[in-house]
Amino acid sequence: MKRDFPKAYEPQSVEKRWYQKWQDMGIYKADNKSEKPKYSILMPPPNVTGILHFGHVLNITLQDMYLRRKRMQGYEACWFPGTDHAGIATQTRVEKQLREEGLTRYDLGREKFIEKVWEWKEKYGGIILKQLRELGISADWDRTLFTMDESASNAVREVFIRMFDEGLIYKGKRIINWSPLSLTALSDEEVEHKEVQEQLYTLRYYLEDSDEYLQVSTVRTETIFGDVAVAVNPEDERYKHLIGKNCIVPLVGRVVPIIADEHADPEFGTGCVKITPAHDPNDFMVGERHKLEMLNTINPDGTLNELTGDYNKMDRFEARKAILKKLEELDLLEKKEDYTHNIGFSQRGGEPVEPYLSDQWFVKMKPLAEEALEAVESGKINFYPGHWVKTYEHWMNNIRDWCISRQLWWGHRIPVFYTEDGQFTAARDEDAAREKLNLPAGTSLRQDEDVLDTWFSSWLWPMTTMKWLEDGDIEETDDLKAFLPTDLLVTAPDIIFFWVARMIMASKHFKQEIPFKDVYFTSTIRDGQGRKLSKSLGNSPDPLNIIDKYGSDAVRFTMIYLSPLGQDIKMDVDVKAQDIPSMEIGRNFNNKIWNAGRFLMMKQDMVNLPDVCPDNEDKTLSIDELSHADKWILSRYNSTLDKLNKALDDYKVNEYSKILYDFIWRDFCDWFVEVLKVELNAEKGCAHPRGLMKFAFSIYEGILKMIHPVMPFISEEIWHLMEDRGDERSISTEDSPVADTALIDPAIEEMFEHLQMVVEEIRRMRSITSIAPSQKLPVTISCKDEAQAKFMGEQAAIIAALGKCSEVKTGVNTPKPEGSLASVVREVEIFVEVGGSLDMDKERERLNKEIKRLEGNIRGTEKKLGNEKFVANAPADLVAYEREKLESMKGSLEQVKKNMESLGL
């Protein structure tokens, strides 16, 4: 039974009700055996520790839009959701919880600690997926994967073993990002570089057996105990004579060589660089080139070690101060000066990262990068916006080996087993390892203590979501056959290297297939000051509060409306009020659509009354029976559909939202609905009111299908309010409207656009006088030819109703009636007969005052722009604004004078 159409749209109740219905109906469960064409998207797995933020809102809305659109176009659409185990973040959460109980992970032991993490994950993990449901996403939840699920873990282990056997994974000493707080290596994306102000210390490195010294600058005096050389540039004339000689490390007393290396920049500082290979990545490469000793002088916890003598076990920053004091006492400090530079901080713990020489596991990346680079350069994979291709190419051509080991307990444990004498291999279990190493049964083995970088599981995401290697052997599954490669990946550009590139590498290497065809890089969301929305900055309201206030559809639409391809989004936010005022865009659009639907339902009920239309047939009107306005909206509807599809195909989602907004708000609601009122209320009566309403509803139902991908809830609700369709149907699975190009009539659209301009000009002419809005005035329209006059005459009732005219007269070259305001729109003259409706003396006085005001403002602005200092020193946008303002005021002055002339004043 059809429900009543409520007066106001209440998204909170509608959204919860419909989301549950969609889940009960199971309409988003994909069938990999379906004969329909396939379309699939991988959800970038949010961290299991994560909560919803506005980056997720934009990212997920974009994905859902494309899934829903393709589903309505007849595709078997599948959205693979899931979460990432987020090794360091999750372990940090659980260890914090343990500290509150007075415990550490070592008190529990590895096995019990892992049990504790799983308990935490079951209780708190996946909250973000529940939050994402608030956005109405059409994911296939039955396919949800957690990166630590058994099937994913089996694949991760198998990939490590295969790559180890291929020689693509190796163990070696390298400089890595080290977290002294978490006691683990960090990936590059877990390091945030910030500008800091410190001091640069210039030390005296005396030449061996000489009173001469080199001036060598450093910020980190605590690392001098690891100095093994001083480098100068081979082309630096100042120091060429010293190359091959020795100098003495201050305070340490170690004699080290002076070497020639291009790493030393003659233009920076003194041109001399201390080389500490174990504590600086550039120094490490210098050390390798010159076969220098690598002295690690810092402990994993950030304290100095036994090689530093009196400073052993002292915190690195405390040691810096103590060492500086000693250098000053020994007159080994040449100078100190303020210095601003960037250093890395752990995103998790917030402490400065330590460049650290450590035994770690690495992946050889160059062999994998070649195919992944070709996939993008050849156009097999397309980036939107395209400028990210250059960034991708640069990184891939300069790729470095990937440190994949982490000194954690939570994660995929490295499947490497060691014998007591140091032999090792990668294997599924101890028995397999003994077999590979040709060892007797029962030989004692030890598994590597480290776990793999979280990205090592997520780079397999395109395959593990589809159960590849589920038990370590399954190479092909029905999902893989149906949905790989996926069609679209939506992600942030800051993980183009850490995730996007690596997924391409893994898929090409293991499946000889690209993982996805298109990659859409989302905008960065910023506040009114240009700062990235961030909880740490305190400038980001909780998205759930915003959704609760405005409704999911309003938030979804606003995010798309504000998101131009390749540009950042700026939103004014009120964190204190937990509000984003720009969300009114989406809420007002929702209300506009709702009110249009309610009006149509009321009109339909009226024309169905037998005493109003006793003999009227409920028929479909032919093209010939449609009015000019009806043909215009039909043409606009089809041309809009055509533009919408082209915009979405090119991932111009912001353009899509603008096209949608303009057609629905302006063309349909502001014009067609108003014209419909005129047609239904015509004096002679509408010949086919039911047919006309049927036509109006056909356009409106098409509009609901147009908006469904971005506004799923309101479209579903109204679609069911329009007609009793039963609980078993959803607009989600209805056919998407298709543009009929034969019904696109540019001539009709141009004619009606001209009519719109005439009406808008009449409204404008009325608004500049003091005539009451309720007072209707006669209007004369003088056209350039008979065809134009005939069209305007046929539309006289519409012009009169929308322009508040008491009558509308049309003709060719009609003279201007006395006492009329006059204007011209595209060679059509418009005369609004104000006559006795105006007190001419008061109107003269008002217009003269307006002329004086404008002339004064124009003089002031001209004077400002004539000031060379202002033009030279003011911001360019302010100067441009003043110039635009000047032109606008001049135009207004000219129009006021014309109005005085028209009125004979």
mmCIF file with all atom_site columns, N, CA and C in Angstrom, residues 768-770 821 834-835 837-853 896-897 899-905:
data_model
loop_
_atom_site.group_PDB
_atom_site.id
_atom_site.type_symbol
_atom_site.label_atom_id
_atom_site.label_alt_id
_atom_site.label_comp_id
_atom_site.label_asym_id
_atom_site.label_entity_id
_atom_site.label_seq_id
_atom_site.pdbx_PDB_ins_code
_atom_site.Cartn_x
_atom_site.Cartn_y
_atom_site.Cartn_z
_atom_site.occupancy
_atom_site.B_iso_or_equiv
_atom_site.pdbx_formal_charge
_atom_site.auth_seq_id
_atom_site.auth_comp_id
_atom_site.auth_asym_id
_atom_site.auth_atom_id
_atom_site.pdbx_PDB_model_num
ATOM 1  N N  . ILE A 1 768 ? 14.240 46.388 -9.588  1.00 0.00 ? 768 ILE A N  1
ATOM 2  C CA . ILE A 1 768 ? 14.992 47.636 -9.412  1.00 0.00 ? 768 ILE A CA 1
ATOM 3  C C  . ILE A 1 768 ? 14.080 48.825 -9.129  1.00 0.00 ? 768 ILE A C  1
ATOM 4  N N  . THR A 1 769 ? 12.777 48.599 -9.134  1.00 0.00 ? 769 THR A N  1
ATOM 5  C CA . THR A 1 769 ? 11.822 49.660 -8.778  1.00 0.00 ? 769 THR A CA 1
ATOM 6  C C  . THR A 1 769 ? 11.252 49.373 -7.401  1.00 0.00 ? 769 THR A C  1
ATOM 7  N N  . SER A 1 770 ? 10.477 50.280 -6.923  1.00 0.00 ? 770 SER A N  1
ATOM 8  C CA . SER A 1 770 ? 9.858  50.099 -5.599  1.00 0.00 ? 770 SER A CA 1
ATOM 9  C C  . SER A 1 770 ? 8.444  49.546 -5.719  1.00 0.00 ? 770 SER A C  1
ATOM 10 N N  . LEU A 1 821 ? 9.413  50.842 -18.460 1.00 0.00 ? 821 LEU A N  1
ATOM 11 C CA . LEU A 1 821 ? 10.825 50.485 -18.368 1.00 0.00 ? 821 LEU A CA 1
ATOM 12 C C  . LEU A 1 821 ? 11.153 49.655 -19.603 1.00 0.00 ? 821 LEU A C  1
ATOM 13 N N  . VAL A 1 834 ? 5.140  50.519 -16.131 1.00 0.00 ? 834 VAL A N  1
ATOM 14 C CA . VAL A 1 834 ? 5.003  50.862 -14.719 1.00 0.00 ? 834 VAL A CA 1
ATOM 15 C C  . VAL A 1 834 ? 3.996  51.995 -14.531 1.00 0.00 ? 834 VAL A C  1
ATOM 16 N N  . GLY A 1 835 ? 3.893  52.918 -15.526 1.00 0.00 ? 835 GLY A N  1
ATOM 17 C CA . GLY A 1 835 ? 2.897  53.989 -15.546 1.00 0.00 ? 835 GLY A CA 1
ATOM 18 C C  . GLY A 1 835 ? 2.538  54.526 -14.187 1.00 0.00 ? 835 GLY A C  1
ATOM 19 N N  . SER A 1 837 ? 1.817  53.054 -11.570 1.00 0.00 ? 837 SER A N  1
ATOM 20 C CA . SER A 1 837 ? 2.209  52.235 -10.433 1.00 0.00 ? 837 SER A CA 1
ATOM 21 C C  . SER A 1 837 ? 3.348  52.871 -9.639  1.00 0.00 ? 837 SER A C  1
ATOM 22 N N  . LEU A 1 838 ? 3.997  53.863 -10.257 1.00 0.00 ? 838 LEU A N  1
ATOM 23 C CA . LEU A 1 838 ? 5.127  54.506 -9.598  1.00 0.00 ? 838 LEU A CA 1
ATOM 24 C C  . LEU A 1 838 ? 4.809  55.957 -9.288  1.00 0.00 ? 838 LEU A C  1
ATOM 25 N N  . ASP A 1 839 ? 5.284  56.425 -8.151  1.00 0.00 ? 839 ASP A N  1
ATOM 26 C CA . ASP A 1 839 ? 5.297  57.847 -7.844  1.00 0.00 ? 839 ASP A CA 1
ATOM 27 C C  . ASP A 1 839 ? 6.556  58.387 -8.516  1.00 0.00 ? 839 ASP A C  1
ATOM 28 N N  . MET A 1 840 ? 6.366  59.081 -9.681  1.00 0.00 ? 840 MET A N  1
ATOM 29 C CA . MET A 1 840 ? 7.501  59.459 -10.508 1.00 0.00 ? 840 MET A CA 1
ATOM 30 C C  . MET A 1 840 ? 8.475  60.379 -9.777  1.00 0.00 ? 840 MET A C  1
ATOM 31 N N  . ASP A 1 841 ? 7.963  61.267 -8.933  1.00 0.00 ? 841 ASP A N  1
ATOM 32 C CA . ASP A 1 841 ? 8.852  62.163 -8.195  1.00 0.00 ? 841 ASP A CA 1
ATOM 33 C C  . ASP A 1 841 ? 9.752  61.373 -7.242  1.00 0.00 ? 841 ASP A C  1
ATOM 34 N N  . LYS A 1 842 ? 9.133  60.431 -6.521  1.00 0.00 ? 842 LYS A N  1
ATOM 35 C CA . LYS A 1 842 ? 9.910  59.609 -5.592  1.00 0.00 ? 842 LYS A CA 1
ATOM 36 C C  . LYS A 1 842 ? 10.907 58.717 -6.343  1.00 0.00 ? 842 LYS A C  1
ATOM 37 N N  . GLU A 1 843 ? 10.446 58.208 -7.517  1.00 0.00 ? 843 GLU A N  1
ATOM 38 C CA . GLU A 1 843 ? 11.331 57.346 -8.293  1.00 0.00 ? 843 GLU A CA 1
ATOM 39 C C  . GLU A 1 843 ? 12.512 58.145 -8.839  1.00 0.00 ? 843 GLU A C  1
ATOM 40 N N  . ARG A 1 844 ? 12.252 59.402 -9.291  1.00 0.00 ? 844 ARG A N  1
ATOM 41 C CA . ARG A 1 844 ? 13.333 60.268 -9.766  1.00 0.00 ? 844 ARG A CA 1
ATOM 42 C C  . ARG A 1 844 ? 14.337 60.511 -8.645  1.00 0.00 ? 844 ARG A C  1
ATOM 43 N N  . GLU A 1 845 ? 13.813 60.812 -7.457  1.00 0.00 ? 845 GLU A N  1
ATOM 44 C CA . GLU A 1 845 ? 14.674 61.072 -6.307  1.00 0.00 ? 845 GLU A CA 1
ATOM 45 C C  . GLU A 1 845 ? 15.512 59.838 -5.966  1.00 0.00 ? 845 GLU A C  1
ATOM 46 N N  . ARG A 1 846 ? 14.861 58.682 -5.984  1.00 0.00 ? 846 ARG A N  1
ATOM 47 C CA . ARG A 1 846 ? 15.571 57.436 -5.655  1.00 0.00 ? 846 ARG A CA 1
ATOM 48 C C  . ARG A 1 846 ? 16.681 57.157 -6.665  1.00 0.00 ? 846 ARG A C  1
ATOM 49 N N  . LEU A 1 847 ? 16.356 57.292 -7.947  1.00 0.00 ? 847 LEU A N  1
ATOM 50 C CA . LEU A 1 847 ? 17.332 57.002 -8.985  1.00 0.00 ? 847 LEU A CA 1
ATOM 51 C C  . LEU A 1 847 ? 18.487 58.002 -8.968  1.00 0.00 ? 847 LEU A C  1
ATOM 52 N N  . ASN A 1 848 ? 18.200 59.272 -8.703  1.00 0.00 ? 848 ASN A N  1
ATOM 53 C CA . ASN A 1 848 ? 19.265 60.273 -8.615  1.00 0.00 ? 848 ASN A CA 1
ATOM 54 C C  . ASN A 1 848 ? 20.220 59.966 -7.468  1.00 0.00 ? 848 ASN A C  1
ATOM 55 N N  . LYS A 1 849 ? 19.648 59.543 -6.325  1.00 0.00 ? 849 LYS A N  1
ATOM 56 C CA . LYS A 1 849 ? 20.494 59.161 -5.190  1.00 0.00 ? 849 LYS A CA 1
ATOM 57 C C  . LYS A 1 849 ? 21.389 57.975 -5.560  1.00 0.00 ? 849 LYS A C  1
ATOM 58 N N  . GLU A 1 850 ? 20.804 57.032 -6.291  1.00 0.00 ? 850 GLU A N  1
ATOM 59 C CA . GLU A 1 850 ? 21.563 55.847 -6.685  1.00 0.00 ? 850 GLU A CA 1
ATOM 60 C C  . GLU A 1 850 ? 22.688 56.240 -7.637  1.00 0.00 ? 850 GLU A C  1
ATOM 61 N N  . ILE A 1 851 ? 22.410 57.206 -8.546  1.00 0.00 ? 851 ILE A N  1
ATOM 62 C CA . ILE A 1 851 ? 23.440 57.674 -9.484  1.00 0.00 ? 851 ILE A CA 1
ATOM 63 C C  . ILE A 1 851 ? 24.588 58.321 -8.718  1.00 0.00 ? 851 ILE A C  1
ATOM 64 N N  . LYS A 1 852 ? 24.268 59.169 -7.754  1.00 0.00 ? 852 LYS A N  1
ATOM 65 C CA . LYS A 1 852 ? 25.298 59.849 -6.971  1.00 0.00 ? 852 LYS A CA 1
ATOM 66 C C  . LYS A 1 852 ? 26.136 58.835 -6.179  1.00 0.00 ? 852 LYS A C  1
ATOM 67 N N  . ARG A 1 853 ? 25.448 57.834 -5.597  1.00 0.00 ? 853 ARG A N  1
ATOM 68 C CA . ARG A 1 853 ? 26.166 56.801 -4.821  1.00 0.00 ? 853 ARG A CA 1
ATOM 69 C C  . ARG A 1 853 ? 27.149 56.032 -5.701  1.00 0.00 ? 853 ARG A C  1
ATOM 70 N N  . VAL A 1 896 ? 20.974 52.309 -14.601 1.00 0.00 ? 896 VAL A N  1
ATOM 71 C CA . VAL A 1 896 ? 20.111 53.252 -13.870 1.00 0.00 ? 896 VAL A CA 1
ATOM 72 C C  . VAL A 1 896 ? 19.759 54.445 -14.763 1.00 0.00 ? 896 VAL A C  1
ATOM 73 N N  . LYS A 1 897 ? 20.753 54.943 -15.483 1.00 0.00 ? 897 LYS A N  1
ATOM 74 C CA . LYS A 1 897 ? 20.503 56.073 -16.383 1.00 0.00 ? 897 LYS A CA 1
ATOM 75 C C  . LYS A 1 897 ? 19.534 55.693 -17.502 1.00 0.00 ? 897 LYS A C  1
ATOM 76 N N  . ASN A 1 899 ? 17.198 53.452 -17.238 1.00 0.00 ? 899 ASN A N  1
ATOM 77 C CA . ASN A 1 899 ? 15.863 53.361 -16.629 1.00 0.00 ? 899 ASN A CA 1
ATOM 78 C C  . ASN A 1 899 ? 15.232 54.749 -16.472 1.00 0.00 ? 899 ASN A C  1
ATOM 79 N N  . MET A 1 900 ? 16.043 55.726 -16.106 1.00 0.00 ? 900 MET A N  1
ATOM 80 C CA . MET A 1 900 ? 15.522 57.100 -15.994 1.00 0.00 ? 900 MET A CA 1
ATOM 81 C C  . MET A 1 900 ? 15.045 57.598 -17.360 1.00 0.00 ? 900 MET A C  1
ATOM 82 N N  . GLU A 1 901 ? 15.850 57.271 -18.360 1.00 0.00 ? 901 GLU A N  1
ATOM 83 C CA . GLU A 1 901 ? 15.493 57.683 -19.721 1.00 0.00 ? 901 GLU A CA 1
ATOM 84 C C  . GLU A 1 901 ? 14.217 56.994 -20.178 1.00 0.00 ? 901 GLU A C  1
ATOM 85 N N  . SER A 1 902 ? 14.093 55.694 -19.861 1.00 0.00 ? 902 SER A N  1
ATOM 86 C CA . SER A 1 902 ? 12.895 54.933 -20.240 1.00 0.00 ? 902 SER A CA 1
ATOM 87 C C  . SER A 1 902 ? 11.637 55.528 -19.634 1.00 0.00 ? 902 SER A C  1
ATOM 88 N N  . LEU A 1 903 ? 11.765 55.995 -18.392 1.00 0.00 ? 903 LEU A N  1
ATOM 89 C CA . LEU A 1 903 ? 10.608 56.537 -17.687 1.00 0.00 ? 903 LEU A CA 1
ATOM 90 C C  . LEU A 1 903 ? 10.384 58.024 -17.996 1.00 0.00 ? 903 LEU A C  1
ATOM 91 N N  . GLY A 1 904 ? 11.241 58.576 -18.853 1.00 0.00 ? 904 GLY A N  1
ATOM 92 C CA . GLY A 1 904 ? 11.094 59.987 -19.194 1.00 0.00 ? 904 GLY A CA 1
ATOM 93 C C  . GLY A 1 904 ? 11.469 60.893 -18.047 1.00 0.00 ? 904 GLY A C  1
ATOM 94 N N  . LEU A 1 905 ? 12.378 60.435 -17.194 1.00 0.00 ? 905 LEU A N  1
ATOM 95 C CA . LEU A 1 905 ? 12.792 61.227 -16.034 1.00 0.00 ? 905 LEU A CA 1
ATOM 96 C C  . LEU A 1 905 ? 14.117 61.931 -16.300 1.00 0.00 ? 905 LEU A C  1
#
